[in-house]
Structures are given as structure tokens and as C-alpha cells.
Coordinates of C-alpha atoms in Angstrom, one line a residue:
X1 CA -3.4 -23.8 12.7
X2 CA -7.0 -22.7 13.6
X3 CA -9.4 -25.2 15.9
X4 CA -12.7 -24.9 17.8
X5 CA -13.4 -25.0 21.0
X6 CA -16.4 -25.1 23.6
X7 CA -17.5 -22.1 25.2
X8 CA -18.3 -22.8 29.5
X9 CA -21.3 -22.2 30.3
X10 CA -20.6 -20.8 33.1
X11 CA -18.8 -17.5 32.9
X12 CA -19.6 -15.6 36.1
X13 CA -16.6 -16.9 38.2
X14 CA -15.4 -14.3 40.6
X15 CA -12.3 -15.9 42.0
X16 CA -8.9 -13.9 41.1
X17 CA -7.2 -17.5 41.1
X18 CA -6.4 -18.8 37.2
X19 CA -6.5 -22.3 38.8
X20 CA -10.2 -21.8 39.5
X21 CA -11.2 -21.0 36.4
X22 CA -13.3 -23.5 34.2
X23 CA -11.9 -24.9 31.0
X24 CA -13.5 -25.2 27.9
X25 CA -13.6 -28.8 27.6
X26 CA -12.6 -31.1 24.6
X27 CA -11.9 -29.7 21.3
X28 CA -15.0 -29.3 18.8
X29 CA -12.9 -29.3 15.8
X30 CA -8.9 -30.0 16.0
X31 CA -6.2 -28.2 14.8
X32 CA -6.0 -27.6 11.0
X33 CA -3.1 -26.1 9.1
X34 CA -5.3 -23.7 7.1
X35 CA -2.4 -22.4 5.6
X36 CA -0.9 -25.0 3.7
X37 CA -4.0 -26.1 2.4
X38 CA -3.9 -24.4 -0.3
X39 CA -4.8 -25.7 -3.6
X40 CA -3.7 -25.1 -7.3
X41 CA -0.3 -24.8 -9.0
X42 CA 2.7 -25.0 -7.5
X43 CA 3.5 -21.4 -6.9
X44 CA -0.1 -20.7 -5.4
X45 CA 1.0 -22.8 -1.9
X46 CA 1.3 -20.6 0.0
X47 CA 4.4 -18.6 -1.7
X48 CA 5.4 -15.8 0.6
X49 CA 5.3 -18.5 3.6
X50 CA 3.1 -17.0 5.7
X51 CA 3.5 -18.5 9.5
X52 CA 1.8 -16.1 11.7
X53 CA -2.2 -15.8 11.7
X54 CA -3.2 -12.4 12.5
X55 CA -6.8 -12.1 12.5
X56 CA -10.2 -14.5 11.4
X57 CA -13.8 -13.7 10.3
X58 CA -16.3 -15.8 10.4
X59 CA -18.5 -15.0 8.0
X60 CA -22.5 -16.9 7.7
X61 CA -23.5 -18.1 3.9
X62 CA -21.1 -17.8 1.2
X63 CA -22.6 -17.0 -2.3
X64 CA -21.1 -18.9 -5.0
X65 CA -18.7 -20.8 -3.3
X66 CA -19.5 -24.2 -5.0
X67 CA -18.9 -26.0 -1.2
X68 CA -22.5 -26.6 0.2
X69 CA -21.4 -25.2 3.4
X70 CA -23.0 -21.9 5.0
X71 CA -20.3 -20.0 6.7
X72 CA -16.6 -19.6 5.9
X73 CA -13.6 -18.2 7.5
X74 CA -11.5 -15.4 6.2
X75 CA -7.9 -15.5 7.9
X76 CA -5.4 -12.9 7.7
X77 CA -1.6 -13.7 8.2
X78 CA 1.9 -12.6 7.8
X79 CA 5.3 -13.5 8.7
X80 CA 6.6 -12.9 11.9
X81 CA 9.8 -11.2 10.3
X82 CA 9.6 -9.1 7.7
X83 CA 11.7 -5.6 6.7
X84 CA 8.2 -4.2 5.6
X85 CA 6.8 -3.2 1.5
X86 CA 9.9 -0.8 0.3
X87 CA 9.0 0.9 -3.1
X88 CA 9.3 -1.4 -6.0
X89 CA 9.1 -4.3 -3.8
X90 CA 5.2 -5.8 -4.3
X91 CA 3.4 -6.6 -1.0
X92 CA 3.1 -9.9 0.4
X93 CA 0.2 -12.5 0.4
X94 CA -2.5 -11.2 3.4
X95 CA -5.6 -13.5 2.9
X96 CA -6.8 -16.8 2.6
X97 CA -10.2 -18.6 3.3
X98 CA -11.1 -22.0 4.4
X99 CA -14.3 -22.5 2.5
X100 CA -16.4 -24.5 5.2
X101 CA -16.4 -23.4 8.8
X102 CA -18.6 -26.2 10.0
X103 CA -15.6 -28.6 9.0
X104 CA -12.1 -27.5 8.9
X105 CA -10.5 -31.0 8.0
X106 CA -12.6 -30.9 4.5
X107 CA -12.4 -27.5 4.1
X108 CA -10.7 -26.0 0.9
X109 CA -8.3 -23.3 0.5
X110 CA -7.9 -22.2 -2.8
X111 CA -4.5 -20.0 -2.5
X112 CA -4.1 -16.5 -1.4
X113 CA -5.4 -13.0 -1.8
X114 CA -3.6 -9.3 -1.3
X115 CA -5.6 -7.1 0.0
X116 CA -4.9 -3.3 -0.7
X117 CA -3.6 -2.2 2.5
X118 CA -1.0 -4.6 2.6
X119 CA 0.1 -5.1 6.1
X120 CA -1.2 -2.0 7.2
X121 CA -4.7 -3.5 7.0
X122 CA -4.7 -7.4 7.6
X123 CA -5.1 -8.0 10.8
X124 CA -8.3 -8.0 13.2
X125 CA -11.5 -8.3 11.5
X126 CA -14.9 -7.9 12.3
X127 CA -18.6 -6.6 11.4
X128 CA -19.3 -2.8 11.3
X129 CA -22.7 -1.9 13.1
X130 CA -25.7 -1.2 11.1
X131 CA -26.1 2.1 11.9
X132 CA -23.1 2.7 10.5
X133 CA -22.6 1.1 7.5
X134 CA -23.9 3.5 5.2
X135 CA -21.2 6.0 6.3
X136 CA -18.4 3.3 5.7
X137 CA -19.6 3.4 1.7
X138 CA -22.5 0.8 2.3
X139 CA -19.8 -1.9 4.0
X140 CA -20.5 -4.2 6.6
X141 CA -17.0 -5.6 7.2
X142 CA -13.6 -3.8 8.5
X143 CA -10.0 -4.8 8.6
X144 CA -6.9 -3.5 10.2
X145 CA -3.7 -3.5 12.2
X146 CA -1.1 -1.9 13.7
X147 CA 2.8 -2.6 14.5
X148 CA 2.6 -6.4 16.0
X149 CA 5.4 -7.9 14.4
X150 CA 9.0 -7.2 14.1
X151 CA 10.0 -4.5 10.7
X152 CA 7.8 -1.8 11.3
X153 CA 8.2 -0.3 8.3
X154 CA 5.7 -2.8 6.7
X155 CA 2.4 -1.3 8.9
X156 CA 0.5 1.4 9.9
X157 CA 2.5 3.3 12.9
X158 CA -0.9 3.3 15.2
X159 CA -4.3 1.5 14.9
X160 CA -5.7 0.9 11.5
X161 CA -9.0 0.5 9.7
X162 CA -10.3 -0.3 6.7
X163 CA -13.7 -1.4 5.3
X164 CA -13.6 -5.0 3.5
X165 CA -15.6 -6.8 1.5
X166 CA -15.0 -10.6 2.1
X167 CA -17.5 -12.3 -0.2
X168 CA -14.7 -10.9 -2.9
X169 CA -13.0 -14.5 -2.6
X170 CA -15.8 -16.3 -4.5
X171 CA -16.0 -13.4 -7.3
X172 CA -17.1 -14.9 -10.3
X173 CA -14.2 -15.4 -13.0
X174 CA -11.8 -15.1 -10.6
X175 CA -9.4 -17.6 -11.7
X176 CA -7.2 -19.8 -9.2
X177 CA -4.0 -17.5 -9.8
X178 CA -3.5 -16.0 -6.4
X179 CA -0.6 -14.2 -7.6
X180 CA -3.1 -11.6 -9.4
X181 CA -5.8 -11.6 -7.3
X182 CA -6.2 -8.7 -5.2
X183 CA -8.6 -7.6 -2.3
X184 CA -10.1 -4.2 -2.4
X185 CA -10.0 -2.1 0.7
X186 CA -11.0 1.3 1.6
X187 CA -8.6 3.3 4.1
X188 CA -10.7 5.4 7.1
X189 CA -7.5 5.5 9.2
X190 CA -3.9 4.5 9.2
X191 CA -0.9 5.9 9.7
X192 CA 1.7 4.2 7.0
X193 CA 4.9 4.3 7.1
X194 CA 7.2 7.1 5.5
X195 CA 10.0 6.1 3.7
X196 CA 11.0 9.6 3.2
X197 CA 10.5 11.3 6.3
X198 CA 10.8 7.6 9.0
X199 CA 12.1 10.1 11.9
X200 CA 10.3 12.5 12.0
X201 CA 6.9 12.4 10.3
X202 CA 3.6 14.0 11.3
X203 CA 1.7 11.3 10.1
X204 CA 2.5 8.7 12.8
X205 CA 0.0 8.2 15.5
X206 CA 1.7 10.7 17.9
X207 CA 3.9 12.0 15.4
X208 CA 7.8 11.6 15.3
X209 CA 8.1 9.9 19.1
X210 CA 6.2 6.8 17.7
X211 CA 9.3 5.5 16.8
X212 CA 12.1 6.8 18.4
X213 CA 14.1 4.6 20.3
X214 CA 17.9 4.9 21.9
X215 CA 20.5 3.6 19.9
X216 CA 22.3 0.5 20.1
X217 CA 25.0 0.8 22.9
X218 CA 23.4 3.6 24.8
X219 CA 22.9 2.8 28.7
X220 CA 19.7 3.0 30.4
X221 CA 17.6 4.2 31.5
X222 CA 16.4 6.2 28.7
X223 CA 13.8 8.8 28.4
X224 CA 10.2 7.4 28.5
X225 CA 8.3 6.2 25.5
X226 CA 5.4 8.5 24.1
X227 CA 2.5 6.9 26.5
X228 CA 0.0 7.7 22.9
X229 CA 2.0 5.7 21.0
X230 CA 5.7 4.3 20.5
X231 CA 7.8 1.5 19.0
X232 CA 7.0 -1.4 21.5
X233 CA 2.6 -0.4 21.1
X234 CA 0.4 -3.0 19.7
X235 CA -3.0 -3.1 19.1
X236 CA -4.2 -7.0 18.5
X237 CA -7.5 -6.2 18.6
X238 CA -9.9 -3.6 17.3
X239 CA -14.2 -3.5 17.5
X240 CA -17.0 -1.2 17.9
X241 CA -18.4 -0.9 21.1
X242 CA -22.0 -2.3 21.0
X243 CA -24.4 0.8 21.2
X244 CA -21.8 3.3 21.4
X245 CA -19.9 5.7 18.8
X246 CA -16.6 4.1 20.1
X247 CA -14.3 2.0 18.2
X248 CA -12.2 0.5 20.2
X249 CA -8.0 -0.9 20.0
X250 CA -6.5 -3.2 22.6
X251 CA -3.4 -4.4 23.2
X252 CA 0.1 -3.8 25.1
X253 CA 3.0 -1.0 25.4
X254 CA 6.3 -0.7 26.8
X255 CA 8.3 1.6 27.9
X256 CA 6.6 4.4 29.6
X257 CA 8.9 4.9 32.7
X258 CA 12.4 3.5 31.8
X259 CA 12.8 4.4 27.7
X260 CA 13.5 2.2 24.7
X261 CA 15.9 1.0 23.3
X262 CA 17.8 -1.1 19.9
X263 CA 19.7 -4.2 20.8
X264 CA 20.4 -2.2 24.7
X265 CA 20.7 -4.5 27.9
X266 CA 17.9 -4.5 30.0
X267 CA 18.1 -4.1 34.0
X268 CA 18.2 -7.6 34.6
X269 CA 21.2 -7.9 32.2
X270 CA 19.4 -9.6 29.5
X271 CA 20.1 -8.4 25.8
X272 CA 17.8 -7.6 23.2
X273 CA 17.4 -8.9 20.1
X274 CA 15.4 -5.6 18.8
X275 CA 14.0 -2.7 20.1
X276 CA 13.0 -3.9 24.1
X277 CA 12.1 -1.2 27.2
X278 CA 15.0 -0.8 29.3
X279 CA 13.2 -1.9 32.5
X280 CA 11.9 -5.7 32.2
X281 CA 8.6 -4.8 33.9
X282 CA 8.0 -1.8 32.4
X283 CA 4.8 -3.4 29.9
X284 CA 1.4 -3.2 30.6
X285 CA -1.7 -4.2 28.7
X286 CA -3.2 -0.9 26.9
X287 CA -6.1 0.2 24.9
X288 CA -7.4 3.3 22.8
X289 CA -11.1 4.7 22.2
X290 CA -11.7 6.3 19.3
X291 CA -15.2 8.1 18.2
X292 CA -16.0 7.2 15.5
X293 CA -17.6 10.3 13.8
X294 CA -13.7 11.1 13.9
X295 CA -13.2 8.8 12.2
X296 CA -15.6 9.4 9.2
X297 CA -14.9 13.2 9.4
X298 CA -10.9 13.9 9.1
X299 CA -9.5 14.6 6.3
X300 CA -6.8 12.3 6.0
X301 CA -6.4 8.9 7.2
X302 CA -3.6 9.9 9.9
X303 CA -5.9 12.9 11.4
X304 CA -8.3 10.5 13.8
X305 CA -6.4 10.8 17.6
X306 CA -8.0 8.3 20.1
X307 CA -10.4 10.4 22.4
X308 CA -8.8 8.3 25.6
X309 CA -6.1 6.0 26.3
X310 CA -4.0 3.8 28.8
X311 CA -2.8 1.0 31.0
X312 CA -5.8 -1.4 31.2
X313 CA -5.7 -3.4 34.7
X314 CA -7.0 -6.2 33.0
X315 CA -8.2 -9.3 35.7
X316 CA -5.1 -12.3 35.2
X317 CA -3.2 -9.5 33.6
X318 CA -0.7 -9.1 36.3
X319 CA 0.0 -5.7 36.0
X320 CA 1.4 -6.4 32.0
X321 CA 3.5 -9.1 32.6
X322 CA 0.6 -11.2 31.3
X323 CA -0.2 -9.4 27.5
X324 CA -3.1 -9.3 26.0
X325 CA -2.8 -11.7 22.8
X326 CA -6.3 -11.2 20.9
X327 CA -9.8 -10.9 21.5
X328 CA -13.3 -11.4 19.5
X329 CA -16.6 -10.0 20.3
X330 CA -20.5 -11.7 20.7
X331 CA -22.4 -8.7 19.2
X332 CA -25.8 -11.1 20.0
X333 CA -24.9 -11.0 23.6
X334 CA -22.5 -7.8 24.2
X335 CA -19.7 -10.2 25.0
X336 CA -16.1 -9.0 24.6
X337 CA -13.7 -12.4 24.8
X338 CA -10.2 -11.3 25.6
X339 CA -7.3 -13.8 25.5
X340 CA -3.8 -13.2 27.3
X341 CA -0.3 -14.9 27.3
X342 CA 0.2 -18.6 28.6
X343 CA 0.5 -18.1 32.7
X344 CA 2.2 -20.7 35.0
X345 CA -0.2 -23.6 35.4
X346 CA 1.8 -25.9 38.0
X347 CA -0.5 -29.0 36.6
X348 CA 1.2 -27.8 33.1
X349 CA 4.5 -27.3 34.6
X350 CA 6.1 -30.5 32.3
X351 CA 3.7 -29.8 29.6
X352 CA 4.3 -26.4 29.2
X353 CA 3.6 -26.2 25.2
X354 CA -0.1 -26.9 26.1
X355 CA -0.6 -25.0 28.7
X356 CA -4.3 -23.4 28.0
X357 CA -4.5 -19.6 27.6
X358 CA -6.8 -17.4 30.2
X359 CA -9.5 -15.4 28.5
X360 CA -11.5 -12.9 30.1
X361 CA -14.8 -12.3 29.2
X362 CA -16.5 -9.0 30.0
X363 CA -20.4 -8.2 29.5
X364 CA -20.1 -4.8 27.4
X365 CA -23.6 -4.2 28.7
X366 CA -22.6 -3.5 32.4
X367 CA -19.0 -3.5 32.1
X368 CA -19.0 -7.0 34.7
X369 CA -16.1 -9.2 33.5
X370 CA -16.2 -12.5 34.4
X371 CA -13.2 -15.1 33.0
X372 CA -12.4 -18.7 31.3
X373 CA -9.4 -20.8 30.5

């Protein structure tokens, strides 16, 4: 379900208290279920039963769209669980669109798009500068992703992107069978998945020790994760840094000092249900920089390395044990909105399915966060 709420005016609190922080005030729209709203035949609801939104554009006037409305939102989802795109098996539904921003209760949603990079490119969405647009092919719109979800094997091992064109939802003659409809987009980096090589291939982020892990029944500690990029890494969200070269990835990783593990017991005695870090604390929020004339310039799509990388001390963070869930940017202002995992609001302490998530807001121009809840 997608909503809308207020932003504070006030953003420039400097307590280190989540209890101080403001809160964004009644809803501006309620929750929608934008993904059963699909119209058509049958089999055009929403058939792969997508439950997990994993990115949104928001994109101003919509050419031929036939709604009167001047924006509309392009959401990306998947299922939580999924054993990933084997050969011979056709990728899942990515895309849908609710065709009027402005209301979400009247909005339409007429069934669901694939875009080309499958699950290696649906995810986090935004607008690519300008001054680099002509590089990217003339497009102003990326996607990408990276191992969020449980069955690797369906994304890119590392950071993705991809250039998109979203205005490809209202092409005309495009008939109403989402089953055929398909979303081009154009690779710049990705590191997919080898069904031929899973153990040991070069083209990982990192290469083979992205995903190695110790077996089920082993005892830990284990030998620490790759700190570039391993199993338990995800990057929610990926932008470019306003007035920089930079494209940036944040996220989480595990793992770095006590080792992974399948299905292992944890210090604290607690099994896993997947691959899990052997030391409970061992997570930490996490980012990567990448330049992009790096980007633009390797060869293949699995060449770009991040430039820098590493734990991010983000404020309300707590060290990792808070992760970072998603973020958004305000290109107008230089704003970089960062939201986290649910903390431990004592008014919330019966109510703890509504507890409101922190966000942290930092002004990209001086590098000055300030927070909101």
C-alpha cells in the first residue's frame, strides 16, 4: 500500500533523542492497495502476486494517459520469496503505475509491465541529472537493485543500474494485456547472477566471496564476510549526488567480523531461517560511491567497482541495529530523506504495528543532517 504524508517544517532538530523528533502530522492521502487495483481480464490482476513494493517514481505530466491528472507514480515490486529467473522460466511482473498521483483512491492501475532487467533492475528509481543524460543514450530516468530479498539468484550480486523510460506505460497501441507488455531497459551496471559458474564467478561485485557463506551445520564463528560485498549486502537505495560525478548506493551488511552462515545458530542461540551473520550484532548500515564516468566507461556491465565504501554511522541508526529501509532525494533543495527500521517508541509500546518510522534528512549541500519521524 502507498500513502502520503506531510513533510515538518521544521527539520533542523539537533537532539539525538527519537522521542524529540517531530512527526509528520495527519495523513495527506491514506493508504491505497495500488497493487490490486489493477484493471482488465482476469489474469491481468496482478498474476505473479506481487506483495513487496520496492521502489516509486513520481513522475510530473503524463502524455496520453486519458486521466486528466499531471503526475503519476511508477511502482516497482516483487515478492518477498522467490528462487530467482532460472533459464526457460519467464521473469516475473516488475511494474505497475497508478495513473493519478494527486489522488490515489481514484487512481487506475491498468495491470502490469516487465521491464528487461527483470529483478536485477526494479527497484529504486529516480531522475538522472541533466548533465548527464546525453551519456545515458538521451535518458532522464534510471532503475535498479541489488540482493534485498530472499533467492538471490533472481538479482544483480551488487548495486544495479539501468536507464528507463517511464512514459512507456501510456504507449500508444499498447493494449491492456500485461502479459505481453514489456519495459525496455538499458544495462550500465549489474552484476547478474551465473547459473553456470554461482561459486565462483568474476562477475559478482567482489567476485566469488559475494556469496560464499558456511554451510548448514558448521559452528561459528566463521571467517568474515567480503566488507565490498557479500550475501547479507543490500543496497535499498541508489541516487546521484547533486553536483557531483557520484552515484551513490545505501543500505546494510552483515557479517564482517563473525562470518556467514546457512540455516547456522547464532551467538545468542537463535536459528536461522537462511543465510544470517553468526554474531547478532554484527550489521551495520552501509553505503557505496561510485564515479560515474566509471560507470559510462567499462566495458562490461560487472567492471564499475565503487571508488569508496563502508559502515555509515547514520544518526538513530544505533550502530546497525536500526537498518536503513529506503530513501528518496529533493533534487530542488539537495535533500537526501533516509528512512530506518521501526525503533522502540514506549508511547507505541501496545500499538507496535504503527509505530512511525525515523527518517533522517541530510542537506547534501553541507553535509548537515537534521531528522523527522
Amino acid at each position: 500500500s502507498i500513502a502520503e504524508y506531510p513533510i515538518p517544517s521544521t527539520l533542523d532538530t539537533e537532539s539525538t533523542n527519537v522521542l524529540d523528533l517531530p512527526e509528520t502530522g495527519p495523513l495527506l492521502q491514506e493508504f491505497v492497495p495500488v497493487l490490486n487495483l489493477a484493471s482488465g481480464p482476469e489474469d491481468s490482476l496482478n498474476p505473479d502476486g506481487l506483495n513487496m513494493i520496492t521502489g516509486l517514481l513520481h513522475v510530473i505530466s503524463a502524455p496520453n494517459n486519458s486521466t486528466n491528472s499531471d503526475s503519476f507514480l511508477l511502482i516497482n515490486a516483487e515478492n518477498w520469496y522467490d528462487t530467482g529467473n532460472y533459464e526457460g522460466r519467464p521473469p516475473t511482473q516488475t511494474t505497475a503505475v497508478a495513473t493519478n498521483a494527486s489522488n490515489l483512491d481514484t487512481s487506475t492501475q491498468p495491470g502490469f509491465w516487465t521491464q528487461d532487467g527483470a529483478a536485477n533492475s526494479a527497484g529504486y528509481m529516480g531522475r538522472i541529472p541533466e548533465i548527464f543524460q546525453q551519456a545515458f543514450g538521451s535518458a532522464r530516468f534510471y532503475t535498479g537493485w541489488s540482493t534485498c530479498y530472499s533467492g538471490i539468484s533472481r538479482y544483480s550480486i551488487g548495486p544495479s543500474l539501468w536507464s528507463l523510460d517511464p512514459f512507456q506505460v501510456f504507449a500508444e497501441g499498447d493494449d491492456n494485456n500485461q502479459g505481453t507488455r514489456q519495459l525496455e531497459t538499458i544495462p550500465y551496471m549489474n552484476y547478474g547472477y551465473d547459473f553456470e559458474f554461482f561459486d565462483q564467478s568474476d562477475k559478482y561485485l567482489g567476485g566469488p566471496r559475494a556469496v560464499e557463506w558456511a554451510q548448514q551445520g558448521t559452528i561459528g564463528p566463521f571467517p568474515p564476510a567480503s566488507p565490498l560485498w557479500n550475501p547479507l549486502s543490500r543496497g535499498v537505495y541508489g541516487f546521484f549526488v547533486p553536483g557531483t560525478r557520484t552515484f551513490a548506493v545505501i543500505g546494510s551488511t552483515d557479517g564482517l567480523t563473525t562470518g556467514i552462515g546457512y540455516k547456522i545458530v547464532q551467538d545468542d542461540g537463535y536459528e536461522c531461517g537462511g543465510p544470517c551473520a553468526f554474531g547478532v550484532d554484527d550489521r551495520y548500515n552501509y553505503y557505496w560511491l561510485y564515479d560515474v564516468d566509471d560507470i559510462l566507461a567499462s566495458e562490461d556491465v560487472y567492471d564499475p567497482q565503487p571508488y569508496q565504501y563502508g559502515i555509515w554511522e547514520i544518526p538513530f541508526g544505533e550502530s546497525g541495529t536500526y537498518r536503513i529501509l529506503g530513501g528518496t532525494i529533493d533534487e530542488e533543495h539537495g535533500v537526501l530523506y533516509v528512512a530506518l527500521e521501526n525503533q522502540d517508541y514506549p508511547r507505541y509500546a501496545d500499538d507496535a504495528k504503527n509505530r512511525p518510522l525515523p527518517i533522517v534528512a541530510f542537506d547534501l549541500r553541507d553535509l548537515s543532517p537534521a531528522a523527522h519521524s
